[in-house]
CSV table of C-alpha atoms in Angstrom, one decimal:
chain,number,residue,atom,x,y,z
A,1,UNK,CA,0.0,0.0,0.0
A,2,UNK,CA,3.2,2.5,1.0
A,3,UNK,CA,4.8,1.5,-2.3
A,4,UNK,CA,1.3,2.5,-4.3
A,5,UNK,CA,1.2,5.4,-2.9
A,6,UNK,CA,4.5,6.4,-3.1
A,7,UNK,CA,3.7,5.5,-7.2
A,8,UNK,CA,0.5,7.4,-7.3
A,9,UNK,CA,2.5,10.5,-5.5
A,10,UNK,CA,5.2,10.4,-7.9
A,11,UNK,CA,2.6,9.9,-10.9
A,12,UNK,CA,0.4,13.0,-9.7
A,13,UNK,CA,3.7,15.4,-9.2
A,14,UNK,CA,4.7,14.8,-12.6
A,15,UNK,CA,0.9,14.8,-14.6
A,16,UNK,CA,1.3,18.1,-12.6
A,17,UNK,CA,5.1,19.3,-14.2
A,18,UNK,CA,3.7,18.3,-17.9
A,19,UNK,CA,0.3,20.3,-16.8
A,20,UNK,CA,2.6,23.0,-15.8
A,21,UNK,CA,5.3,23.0,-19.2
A,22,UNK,CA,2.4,22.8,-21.4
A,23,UNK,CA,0.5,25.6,-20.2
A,24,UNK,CA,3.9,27.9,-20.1
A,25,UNK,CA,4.2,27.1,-23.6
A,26,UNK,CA,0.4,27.7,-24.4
A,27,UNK,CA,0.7,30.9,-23.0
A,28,UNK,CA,4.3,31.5,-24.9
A,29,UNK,CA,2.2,30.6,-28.2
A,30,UNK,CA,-0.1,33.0,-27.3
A,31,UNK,CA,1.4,35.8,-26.8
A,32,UNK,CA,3.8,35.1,-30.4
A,33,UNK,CA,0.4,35.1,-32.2
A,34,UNK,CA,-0.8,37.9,-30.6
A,35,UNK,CA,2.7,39.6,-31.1
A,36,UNK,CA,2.1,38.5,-34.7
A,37,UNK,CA,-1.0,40.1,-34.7
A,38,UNK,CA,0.3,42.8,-34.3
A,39,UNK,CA,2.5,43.3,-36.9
A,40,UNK,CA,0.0,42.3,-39.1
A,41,UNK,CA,-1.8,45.6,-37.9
A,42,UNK,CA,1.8,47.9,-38.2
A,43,UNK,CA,1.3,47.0,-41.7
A,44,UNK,CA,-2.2,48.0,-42.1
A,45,UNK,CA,-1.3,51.0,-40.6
A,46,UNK,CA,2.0,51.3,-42.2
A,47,UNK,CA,-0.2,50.9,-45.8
A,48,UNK,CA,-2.6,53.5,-44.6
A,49,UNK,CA,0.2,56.3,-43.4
A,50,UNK,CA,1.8,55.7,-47.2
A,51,UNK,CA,-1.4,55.3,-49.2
A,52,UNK,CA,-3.0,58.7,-47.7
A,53,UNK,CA,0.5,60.5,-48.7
A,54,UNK,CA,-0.2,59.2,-52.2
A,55,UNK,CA,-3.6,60.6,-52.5
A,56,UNK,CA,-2.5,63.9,-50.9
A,57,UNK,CA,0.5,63.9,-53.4
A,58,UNK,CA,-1.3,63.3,-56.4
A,59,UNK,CA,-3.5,65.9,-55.3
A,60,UNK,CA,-1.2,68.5,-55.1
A,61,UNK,CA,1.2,70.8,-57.5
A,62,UNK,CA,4.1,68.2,-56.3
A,63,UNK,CA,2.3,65.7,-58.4
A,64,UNK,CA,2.3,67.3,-61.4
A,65,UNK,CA,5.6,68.6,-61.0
A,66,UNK,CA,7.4,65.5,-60.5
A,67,UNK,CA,4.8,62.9,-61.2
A,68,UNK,CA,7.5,60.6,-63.8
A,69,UNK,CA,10.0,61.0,-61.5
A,70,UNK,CA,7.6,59.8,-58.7
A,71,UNK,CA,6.4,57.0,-60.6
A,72,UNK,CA,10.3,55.5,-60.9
A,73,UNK,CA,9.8,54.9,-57.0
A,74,UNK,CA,6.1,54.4,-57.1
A,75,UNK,CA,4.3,50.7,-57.2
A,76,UNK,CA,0.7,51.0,-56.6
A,77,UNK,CA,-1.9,48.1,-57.5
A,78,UNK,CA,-5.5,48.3,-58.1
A,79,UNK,CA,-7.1,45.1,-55.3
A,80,UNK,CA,-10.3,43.4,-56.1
A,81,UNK,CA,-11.8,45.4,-52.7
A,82,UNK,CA,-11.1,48.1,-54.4
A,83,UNK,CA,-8.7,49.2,-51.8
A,84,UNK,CA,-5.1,50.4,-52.8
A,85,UNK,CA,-2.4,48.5,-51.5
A,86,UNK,CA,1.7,49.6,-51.2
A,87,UNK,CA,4.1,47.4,-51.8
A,88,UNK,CA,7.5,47.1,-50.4
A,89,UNK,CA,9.4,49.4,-52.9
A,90,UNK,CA,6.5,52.2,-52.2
A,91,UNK,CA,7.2,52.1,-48.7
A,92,UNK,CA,11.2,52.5,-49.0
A,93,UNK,CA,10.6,55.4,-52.0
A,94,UNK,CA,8.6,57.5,-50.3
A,95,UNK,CA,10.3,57.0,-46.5
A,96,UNK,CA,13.4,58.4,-48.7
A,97,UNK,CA,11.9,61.1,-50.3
A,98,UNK,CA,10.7,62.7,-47.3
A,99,UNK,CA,14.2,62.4,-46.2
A,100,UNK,CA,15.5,63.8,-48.8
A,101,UNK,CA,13.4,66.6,-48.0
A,102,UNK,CA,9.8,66.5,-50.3
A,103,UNK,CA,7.9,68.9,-49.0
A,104,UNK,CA,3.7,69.3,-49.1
A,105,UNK,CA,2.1,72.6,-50.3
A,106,UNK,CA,0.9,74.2,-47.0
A,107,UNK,CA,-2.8,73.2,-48.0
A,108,UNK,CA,-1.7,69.3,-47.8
A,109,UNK,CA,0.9,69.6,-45.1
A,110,UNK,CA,-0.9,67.8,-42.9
A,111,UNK,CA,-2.3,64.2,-42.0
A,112,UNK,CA,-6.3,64.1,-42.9
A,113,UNK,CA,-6.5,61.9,-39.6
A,114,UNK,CA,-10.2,60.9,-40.9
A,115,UNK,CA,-9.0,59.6,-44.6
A,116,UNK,CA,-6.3,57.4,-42.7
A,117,UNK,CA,-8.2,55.8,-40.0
A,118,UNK,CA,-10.7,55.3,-43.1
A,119,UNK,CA,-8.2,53.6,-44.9
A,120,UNK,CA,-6.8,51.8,-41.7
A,121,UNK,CA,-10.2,50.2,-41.1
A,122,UNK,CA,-10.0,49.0,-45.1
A,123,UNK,CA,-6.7,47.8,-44.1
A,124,UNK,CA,-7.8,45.9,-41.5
A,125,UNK,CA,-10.8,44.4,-43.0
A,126,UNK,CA,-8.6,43.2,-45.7
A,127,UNK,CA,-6.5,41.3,-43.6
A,128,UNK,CA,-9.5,40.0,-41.5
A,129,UNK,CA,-8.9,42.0,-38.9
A,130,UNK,CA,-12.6,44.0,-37.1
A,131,UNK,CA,-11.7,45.4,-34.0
A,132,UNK,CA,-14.1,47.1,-32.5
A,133,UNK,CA,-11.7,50.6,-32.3
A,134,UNK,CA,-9.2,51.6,-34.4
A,135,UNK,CA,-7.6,54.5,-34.6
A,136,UNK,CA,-4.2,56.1,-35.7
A,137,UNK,CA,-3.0,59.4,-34.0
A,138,UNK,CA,0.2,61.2,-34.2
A,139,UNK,CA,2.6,60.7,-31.2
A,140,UNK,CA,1.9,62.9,-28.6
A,141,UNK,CA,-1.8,63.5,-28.9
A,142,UNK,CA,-4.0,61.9,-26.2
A,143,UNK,CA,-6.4,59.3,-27.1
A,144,UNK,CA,-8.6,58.6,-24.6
A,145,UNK,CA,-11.2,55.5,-24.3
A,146,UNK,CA,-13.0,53.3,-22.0
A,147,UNK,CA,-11.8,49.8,-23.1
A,148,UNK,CA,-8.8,48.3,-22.6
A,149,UNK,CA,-6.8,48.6,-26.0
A,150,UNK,CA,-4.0,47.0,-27.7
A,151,UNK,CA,-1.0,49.6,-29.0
A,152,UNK,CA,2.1,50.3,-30.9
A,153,UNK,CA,4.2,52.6,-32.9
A,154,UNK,CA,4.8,53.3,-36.5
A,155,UNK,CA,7.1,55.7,-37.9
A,156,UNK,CA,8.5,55.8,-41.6
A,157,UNK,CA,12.5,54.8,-40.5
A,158,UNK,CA,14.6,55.7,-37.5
A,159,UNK,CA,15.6,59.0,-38.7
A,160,UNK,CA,12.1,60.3,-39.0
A,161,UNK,CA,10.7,62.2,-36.8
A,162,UNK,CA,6.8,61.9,-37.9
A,163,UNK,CA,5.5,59.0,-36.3
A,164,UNK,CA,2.6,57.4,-35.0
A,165,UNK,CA,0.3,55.7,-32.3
A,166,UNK,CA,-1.8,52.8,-32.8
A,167,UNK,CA,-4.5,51.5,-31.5
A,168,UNK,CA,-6.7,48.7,-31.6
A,169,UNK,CA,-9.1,47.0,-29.2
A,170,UNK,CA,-8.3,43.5,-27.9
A,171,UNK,CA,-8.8,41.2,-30.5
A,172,UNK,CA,-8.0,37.9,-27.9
A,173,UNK,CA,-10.7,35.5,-29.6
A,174,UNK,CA,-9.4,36.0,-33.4
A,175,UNK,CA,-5.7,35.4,-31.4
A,176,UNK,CA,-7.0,32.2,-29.7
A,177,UNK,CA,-8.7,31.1,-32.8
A,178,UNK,CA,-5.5,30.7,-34.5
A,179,UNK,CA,-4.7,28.5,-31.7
A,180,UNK,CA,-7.8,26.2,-31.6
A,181,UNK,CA,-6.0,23.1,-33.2
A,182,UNK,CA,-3.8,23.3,-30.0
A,183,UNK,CA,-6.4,24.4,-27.6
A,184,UNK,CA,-8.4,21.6,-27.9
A,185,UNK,CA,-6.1,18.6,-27.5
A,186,UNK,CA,-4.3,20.7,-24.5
A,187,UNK,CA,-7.8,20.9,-22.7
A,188,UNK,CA,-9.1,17.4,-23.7
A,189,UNK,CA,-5.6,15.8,-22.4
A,190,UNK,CA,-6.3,18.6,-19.4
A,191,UNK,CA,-9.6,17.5,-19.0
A,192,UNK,CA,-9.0,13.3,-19.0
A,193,UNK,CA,-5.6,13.6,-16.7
A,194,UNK,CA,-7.8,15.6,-14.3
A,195,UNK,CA,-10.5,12.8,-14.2
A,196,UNK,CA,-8.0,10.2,-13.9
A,197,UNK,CA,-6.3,11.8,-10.8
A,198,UNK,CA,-9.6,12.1,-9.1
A,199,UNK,CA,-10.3,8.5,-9.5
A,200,UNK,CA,-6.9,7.6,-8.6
A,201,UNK,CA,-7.3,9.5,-5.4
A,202,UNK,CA,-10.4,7.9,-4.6
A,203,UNK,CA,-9.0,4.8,-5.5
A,204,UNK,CA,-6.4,5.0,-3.3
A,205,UNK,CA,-8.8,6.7,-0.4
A,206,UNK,CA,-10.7,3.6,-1.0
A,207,UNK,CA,-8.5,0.9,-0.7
A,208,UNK,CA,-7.1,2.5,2.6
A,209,UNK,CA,-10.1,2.5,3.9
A,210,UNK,CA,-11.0,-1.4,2.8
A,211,UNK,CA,-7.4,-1.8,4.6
A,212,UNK,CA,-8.3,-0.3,7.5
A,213,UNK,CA,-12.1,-2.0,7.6
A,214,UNK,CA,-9.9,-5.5,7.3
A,215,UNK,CA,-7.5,-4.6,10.3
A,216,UNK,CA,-10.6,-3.6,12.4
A,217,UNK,CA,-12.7,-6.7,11.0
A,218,UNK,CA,-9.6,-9.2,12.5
A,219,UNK,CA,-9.3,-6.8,15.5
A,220,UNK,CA,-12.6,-7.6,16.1
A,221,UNK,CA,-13.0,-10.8,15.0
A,222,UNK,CA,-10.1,-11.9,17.3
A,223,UNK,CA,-11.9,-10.9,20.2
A,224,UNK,CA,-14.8,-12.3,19.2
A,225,UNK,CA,-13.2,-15.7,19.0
A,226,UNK,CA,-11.3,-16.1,21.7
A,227,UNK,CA,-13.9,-15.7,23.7
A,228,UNK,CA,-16.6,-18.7,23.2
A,229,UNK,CA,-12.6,-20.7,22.5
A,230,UNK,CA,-11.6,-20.1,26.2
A,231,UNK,CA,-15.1,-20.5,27.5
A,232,UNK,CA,-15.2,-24.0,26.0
A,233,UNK,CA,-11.4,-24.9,26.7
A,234,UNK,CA,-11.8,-24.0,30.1
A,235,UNK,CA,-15.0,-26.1,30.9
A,236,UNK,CA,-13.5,-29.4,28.5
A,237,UNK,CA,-10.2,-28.6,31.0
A,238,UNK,CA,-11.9,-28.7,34.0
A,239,UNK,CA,-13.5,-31.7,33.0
A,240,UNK,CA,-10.2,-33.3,32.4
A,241,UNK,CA,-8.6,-32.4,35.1
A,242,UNK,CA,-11.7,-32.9,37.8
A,243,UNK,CA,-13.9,-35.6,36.3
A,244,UNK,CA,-16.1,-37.1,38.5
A,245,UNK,CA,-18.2,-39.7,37.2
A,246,UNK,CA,-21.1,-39.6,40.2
A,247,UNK,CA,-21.7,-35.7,39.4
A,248,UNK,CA,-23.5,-36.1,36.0
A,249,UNK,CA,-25.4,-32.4,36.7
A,250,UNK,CA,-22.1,-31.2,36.7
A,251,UNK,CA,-20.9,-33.0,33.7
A,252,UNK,CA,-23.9,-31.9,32.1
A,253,UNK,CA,-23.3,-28.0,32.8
A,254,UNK,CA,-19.8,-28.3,31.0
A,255,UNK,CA,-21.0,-30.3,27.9
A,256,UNK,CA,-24.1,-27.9,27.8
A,257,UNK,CA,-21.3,-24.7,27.8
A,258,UNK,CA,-19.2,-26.2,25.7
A,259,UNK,CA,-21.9,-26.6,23.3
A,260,UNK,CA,-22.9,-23.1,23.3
A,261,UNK,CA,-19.8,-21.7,22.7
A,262,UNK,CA,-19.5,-24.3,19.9
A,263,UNK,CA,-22.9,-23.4,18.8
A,264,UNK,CA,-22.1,-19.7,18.9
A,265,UNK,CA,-18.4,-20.3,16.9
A,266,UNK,CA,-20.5,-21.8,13.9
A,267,UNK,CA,-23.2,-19.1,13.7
A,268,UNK,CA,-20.3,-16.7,13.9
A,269,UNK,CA,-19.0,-18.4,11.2
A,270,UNK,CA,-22.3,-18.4,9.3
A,271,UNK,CA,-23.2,-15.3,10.0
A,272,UNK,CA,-20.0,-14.6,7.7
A,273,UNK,CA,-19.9,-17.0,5.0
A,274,UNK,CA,-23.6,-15.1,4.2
A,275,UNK,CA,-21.9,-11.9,3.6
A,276,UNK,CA,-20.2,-13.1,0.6
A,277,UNK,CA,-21.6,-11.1,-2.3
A,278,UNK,CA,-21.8,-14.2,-4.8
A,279,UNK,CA,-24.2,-15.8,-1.8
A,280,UNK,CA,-26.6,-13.0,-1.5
A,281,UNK,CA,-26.6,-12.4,-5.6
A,282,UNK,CA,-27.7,-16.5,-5.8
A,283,UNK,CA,-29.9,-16.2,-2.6
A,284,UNK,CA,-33.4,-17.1,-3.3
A,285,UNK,CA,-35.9,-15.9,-0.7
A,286,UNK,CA,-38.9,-17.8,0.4
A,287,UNK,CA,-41.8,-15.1,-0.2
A,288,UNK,CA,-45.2,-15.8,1.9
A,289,UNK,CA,-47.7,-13.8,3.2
A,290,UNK,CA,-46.0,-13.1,7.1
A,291,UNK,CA,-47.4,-11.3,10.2
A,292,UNK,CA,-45.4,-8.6,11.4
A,293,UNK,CA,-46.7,-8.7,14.9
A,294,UNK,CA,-46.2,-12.2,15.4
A,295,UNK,CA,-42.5,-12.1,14.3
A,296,UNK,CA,-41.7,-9.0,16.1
A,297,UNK,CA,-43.0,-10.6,19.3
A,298,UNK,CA,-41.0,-13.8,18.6
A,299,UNK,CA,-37.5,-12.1,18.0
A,300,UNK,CA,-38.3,-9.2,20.9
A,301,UNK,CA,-39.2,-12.6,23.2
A,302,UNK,CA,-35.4,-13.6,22.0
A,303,UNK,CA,-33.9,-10.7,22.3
A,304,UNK,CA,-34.9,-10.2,25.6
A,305,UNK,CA,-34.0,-13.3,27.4
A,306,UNK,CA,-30.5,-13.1,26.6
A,307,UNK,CA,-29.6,-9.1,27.0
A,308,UNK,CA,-27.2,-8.3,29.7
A,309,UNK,CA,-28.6,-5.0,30.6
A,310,UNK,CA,-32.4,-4.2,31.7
A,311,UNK,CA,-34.6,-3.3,28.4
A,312,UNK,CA,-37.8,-2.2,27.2
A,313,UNK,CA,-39.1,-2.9,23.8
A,314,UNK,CA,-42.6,-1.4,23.3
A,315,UNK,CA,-44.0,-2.8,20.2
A,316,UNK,CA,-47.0,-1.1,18.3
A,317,UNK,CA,-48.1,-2.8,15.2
A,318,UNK,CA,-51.7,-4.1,14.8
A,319,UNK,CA,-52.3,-7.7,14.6
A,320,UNK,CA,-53.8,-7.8,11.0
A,321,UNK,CA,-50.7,-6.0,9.4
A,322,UNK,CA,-49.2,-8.5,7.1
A,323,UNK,CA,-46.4,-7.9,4.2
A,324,UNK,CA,-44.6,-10.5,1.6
A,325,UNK,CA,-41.7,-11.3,3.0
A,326,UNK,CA,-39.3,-14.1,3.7
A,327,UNK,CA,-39.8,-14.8,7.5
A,328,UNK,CA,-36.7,-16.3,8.2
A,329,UNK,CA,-34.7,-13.2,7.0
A,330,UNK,CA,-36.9,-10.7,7.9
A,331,UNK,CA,-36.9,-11.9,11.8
A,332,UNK,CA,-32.7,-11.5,11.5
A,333,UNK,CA,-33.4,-7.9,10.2
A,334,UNK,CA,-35.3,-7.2,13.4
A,335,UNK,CA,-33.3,-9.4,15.5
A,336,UNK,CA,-29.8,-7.6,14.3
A,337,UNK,CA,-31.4,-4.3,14.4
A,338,UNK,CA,-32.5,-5.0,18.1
A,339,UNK,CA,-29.1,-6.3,18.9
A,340,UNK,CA,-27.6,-3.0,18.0
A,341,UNK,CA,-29.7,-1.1,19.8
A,342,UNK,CA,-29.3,-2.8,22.9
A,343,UNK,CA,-25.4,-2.8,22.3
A,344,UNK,CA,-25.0,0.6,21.2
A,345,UNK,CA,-26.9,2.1,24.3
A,346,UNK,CA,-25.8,2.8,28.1
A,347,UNK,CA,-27.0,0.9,31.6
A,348,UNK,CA,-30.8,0.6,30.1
A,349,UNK,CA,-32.4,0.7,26.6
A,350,UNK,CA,-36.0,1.4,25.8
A,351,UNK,CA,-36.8,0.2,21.9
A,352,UNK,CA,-39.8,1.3,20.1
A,353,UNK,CA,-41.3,-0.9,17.1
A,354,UNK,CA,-44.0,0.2,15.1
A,355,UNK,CA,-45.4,-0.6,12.0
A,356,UNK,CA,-48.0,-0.1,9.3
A,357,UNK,CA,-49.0,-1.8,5.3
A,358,UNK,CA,-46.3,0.6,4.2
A,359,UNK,CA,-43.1,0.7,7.0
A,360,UNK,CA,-41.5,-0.8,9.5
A,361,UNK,CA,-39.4,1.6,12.5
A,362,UNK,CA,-37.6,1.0,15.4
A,363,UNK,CA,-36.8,3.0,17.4
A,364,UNK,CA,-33.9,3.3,20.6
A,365,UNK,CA,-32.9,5.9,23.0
A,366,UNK,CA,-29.5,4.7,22.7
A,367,UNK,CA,-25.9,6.5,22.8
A,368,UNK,CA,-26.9,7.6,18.7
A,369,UNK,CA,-24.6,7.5,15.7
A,370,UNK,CA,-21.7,10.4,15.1
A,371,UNK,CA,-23.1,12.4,11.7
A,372,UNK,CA,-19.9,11.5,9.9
A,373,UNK,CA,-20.3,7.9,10.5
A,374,UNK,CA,-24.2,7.5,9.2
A,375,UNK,CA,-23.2,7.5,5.2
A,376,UNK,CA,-20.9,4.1,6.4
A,377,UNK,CA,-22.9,2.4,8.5
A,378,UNK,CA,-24.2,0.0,6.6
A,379,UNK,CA,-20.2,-1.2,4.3
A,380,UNK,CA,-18.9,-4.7,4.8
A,381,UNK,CA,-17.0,-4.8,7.9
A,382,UNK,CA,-17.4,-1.1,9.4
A,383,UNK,CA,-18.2,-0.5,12.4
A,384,UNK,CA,-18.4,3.2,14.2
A,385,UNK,CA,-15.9,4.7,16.7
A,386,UNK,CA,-17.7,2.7,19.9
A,387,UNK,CA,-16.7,-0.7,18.0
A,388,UNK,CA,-13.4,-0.9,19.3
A,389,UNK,CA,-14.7,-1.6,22.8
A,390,UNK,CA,-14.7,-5.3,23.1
A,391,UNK,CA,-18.1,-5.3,25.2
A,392,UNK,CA,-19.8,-3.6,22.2
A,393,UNK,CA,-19.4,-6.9,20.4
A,394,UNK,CA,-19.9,-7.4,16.4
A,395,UNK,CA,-17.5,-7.3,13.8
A,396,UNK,CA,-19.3,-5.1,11.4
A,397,UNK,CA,-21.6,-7.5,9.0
A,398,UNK,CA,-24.7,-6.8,11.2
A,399,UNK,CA,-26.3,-3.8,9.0
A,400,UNK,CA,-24.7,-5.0,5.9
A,401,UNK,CA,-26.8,-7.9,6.1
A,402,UNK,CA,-29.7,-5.9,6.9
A,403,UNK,CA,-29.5,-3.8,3.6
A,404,UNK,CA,-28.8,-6.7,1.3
A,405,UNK,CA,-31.7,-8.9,3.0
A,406,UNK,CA,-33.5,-5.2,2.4
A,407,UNK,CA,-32.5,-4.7,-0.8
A,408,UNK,CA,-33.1,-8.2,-2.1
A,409,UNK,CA,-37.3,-7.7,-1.1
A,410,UNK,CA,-37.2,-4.8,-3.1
A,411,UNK,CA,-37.7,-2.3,-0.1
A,412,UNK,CA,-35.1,0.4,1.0
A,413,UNK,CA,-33.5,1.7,4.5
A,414,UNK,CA,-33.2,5.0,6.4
A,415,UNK,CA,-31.5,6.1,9.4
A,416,UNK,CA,-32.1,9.2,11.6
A,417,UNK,CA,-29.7,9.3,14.4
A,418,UNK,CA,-28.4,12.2,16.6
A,419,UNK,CA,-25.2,11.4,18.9
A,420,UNK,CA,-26.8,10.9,22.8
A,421,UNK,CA,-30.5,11.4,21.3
A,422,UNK,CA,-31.0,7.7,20.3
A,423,UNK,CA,-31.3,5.8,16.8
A,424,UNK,CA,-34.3,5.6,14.2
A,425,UNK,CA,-34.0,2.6,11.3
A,426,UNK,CA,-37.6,3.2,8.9
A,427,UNK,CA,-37.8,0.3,6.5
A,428,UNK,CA,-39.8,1.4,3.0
A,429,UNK,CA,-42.0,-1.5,1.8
């Protein structure tokens, strides 16, 4: 058990570095594609800057003036949107111009702010790119909005001094859309190595507490050997050791003990071999019509005669009430059920049975059940915090033989217990 969960440890630490790795580089992937992104929008922008000088060249005296000598630098192509596009060798001609000094008439000086972003947004849209704002200002003039935006710089080369801010909004789904056929296996693999470590926890949650049921179960069960053995060595020695022929009622009180413990040793015995799950799944129950009242009487009659502590069991079911039942199991649900409430109780019990056509409760005002321990109760082999106290008997099949018996009829179990308030078992026809 150390060794598995020295495994699973080791298992879960390293599921959790390759989590860890993969996310860093998800994240490193997403900020190249939005870096990316980006420069796809410098060039937009880049495109508008260039494309509104053209249209404010050609419009002015410069054009006319030295439109061949323009046109040796000039590339300009005609796109299907309709939208004019520079290439490369426009963008170095007219970055050196303007070095070189080209100057604008004073009437076309300046940027018309509105024609670029116009042409920015066609930019954009061209590339596939709709942000909800967009917007290109000249650095050093405040822009001013409510979302958060995305920005960078443009300026024609690094000895210009015109250059500009750009904005955009965030554009993070269109960034992790790119990222989709990476996405989805990471959170899939995310997904199934999470669900696998949860049921590897619980597995190994589980099978300490099955270890744990199985020390208690031959804690207990020791005790609960040894017992009727020493009872029914010492009488068989005694009779060794004294035996005296002429005192048969003395014989007869050994023989009759040694029986008893013998007796109890094979019920014991019984009692577990019915708790194998193969047995109850091939157990076939002898249905008849049964009286409750008569078989609660019977087992409370039992019950009563061999409790080691004063008890009252008040039973209020009318005579007529009658179910389908096997009465042979039915009378060891009530009988284990009373046992328990007579163990689990302090120097005096009182039981209450009742019963109508549609339930069947009793009832104790007994030492109760911790809340933490009710959702157990009824496992293979458990038994609550009292068990461990030898004079509280058992070894933990009692109520799990109660809710398979229950089960097999077809009915179902509750419990209502609060800890020094008593115990309350309902049975659901």
């Amino acid at each position: 058990m150390k060794r598995l969960r020295l495994i699973t440890t080791l298992s879960l630490i390293l599921t959790a570095i390759a989590v860890g790795v993969a996310g860093y580089n998800l994240i490193q992937l997403y900020f190249h594609e939005k870096e990316q992104m980006m420069k796809t929008v410098r060039e937009c922008a880049e495109n508008a800057i260039l494309l509104e000088m053209i249209g404010r060249m050609e419009s002015s005296e410069i054009a006319s003036q030295s439109y061949v000598s323009l046109n040796a630098f000039l590339e300009v192509s005609q796109q299907s949107e309709g939208q004019i596009a520079a290439s490369d060798s426009i963008r170095t001609s007219l970055a050196s111009l303007l070095l070189f000094g080209l100057e604008f008439p004073d009437d076309k000086s300046k940027t018309d702010m509105e024609v670029l972003d116009s042409i920015f947004k066609a930019e954009l849209a061209r590339h596939n790119l709709y942000p909800r704002i967009s917007s290109i200002v000249p650095v050093g003039t405040s822009f001013h909005n409510d979302i958060p935006l995305w920005e960078t710089q443009y300026s024609y080369s690094s000895a210009s001094q015109s250059a500009f801010d750009i904005y955009v909004s965030r554009m993070n789904g269109k960034v992790l859309s790119r990222m989709w056929g990476i996405i989805i296996p990471f959170t899939a693999v995310l997904i199934l190595l999470s669900f696998l470590s949860i049921y590897l926890i619980k597995t190994i949650y589980r099978l300490r507490t099955i270890e744990q049921m199985k020390d208690d179960f031959a804690h207990n069960m020791t005790h609960e050997l040894k017992t009727p053995v020493a009872v029914a060595y010492s009488a068989a020695d005694s009779m060794l050791r004294y035996y005296d022929q002429s005192d048969e009622t003395r014989n007869k009180r050994f023989l009759k003990i040694i029986i008893q413990r013998l007796s109890f040793l094979s019920g014991m015995i019984e009692n577990i071999l019915s708790m194998s799950m193969e047995r109850f799944k091939t157990m076939n129950l002898n249905i008849e019509r049964i009286n409750i009242r008569s078989i609660a009487d019977e087992v409370a009659g039992t019950i009563s005669l061999k409790a080691n502590k004063p008890i009252t069991i008040d039973i209020e079911i009318p005579e007529d009430i009658t179910i389908s039942a096997d009465s042979l199991h039915f009378g060891n649900v009530i009988s284990n059920l009373l046992d328990n409430a007579i163990k689990y109780s302090g120097d005096t019990v009182t039981i209450k049975i009742a019963a109508d056509n549609t339930s069947l409760v009793i009832a104790d005002d007994g030492i109760g059940i911790d809340k933490k321990e009710l959702p157990h109760i009824f496992d293979k082999f458990y038994r609550g915090s009292t068990g461990d106290r030898y004079e509280s008997g058992g070894y933990g099949l009692g109520l799990f033989y109660v809710r398979q018996i229950v089960e097999l009829h077809g009915w179902s179990i509750e419990v209502m217990s609060d800890p020094g308030e008593g115990t309350k078992f309902t049975i659901i026809f």
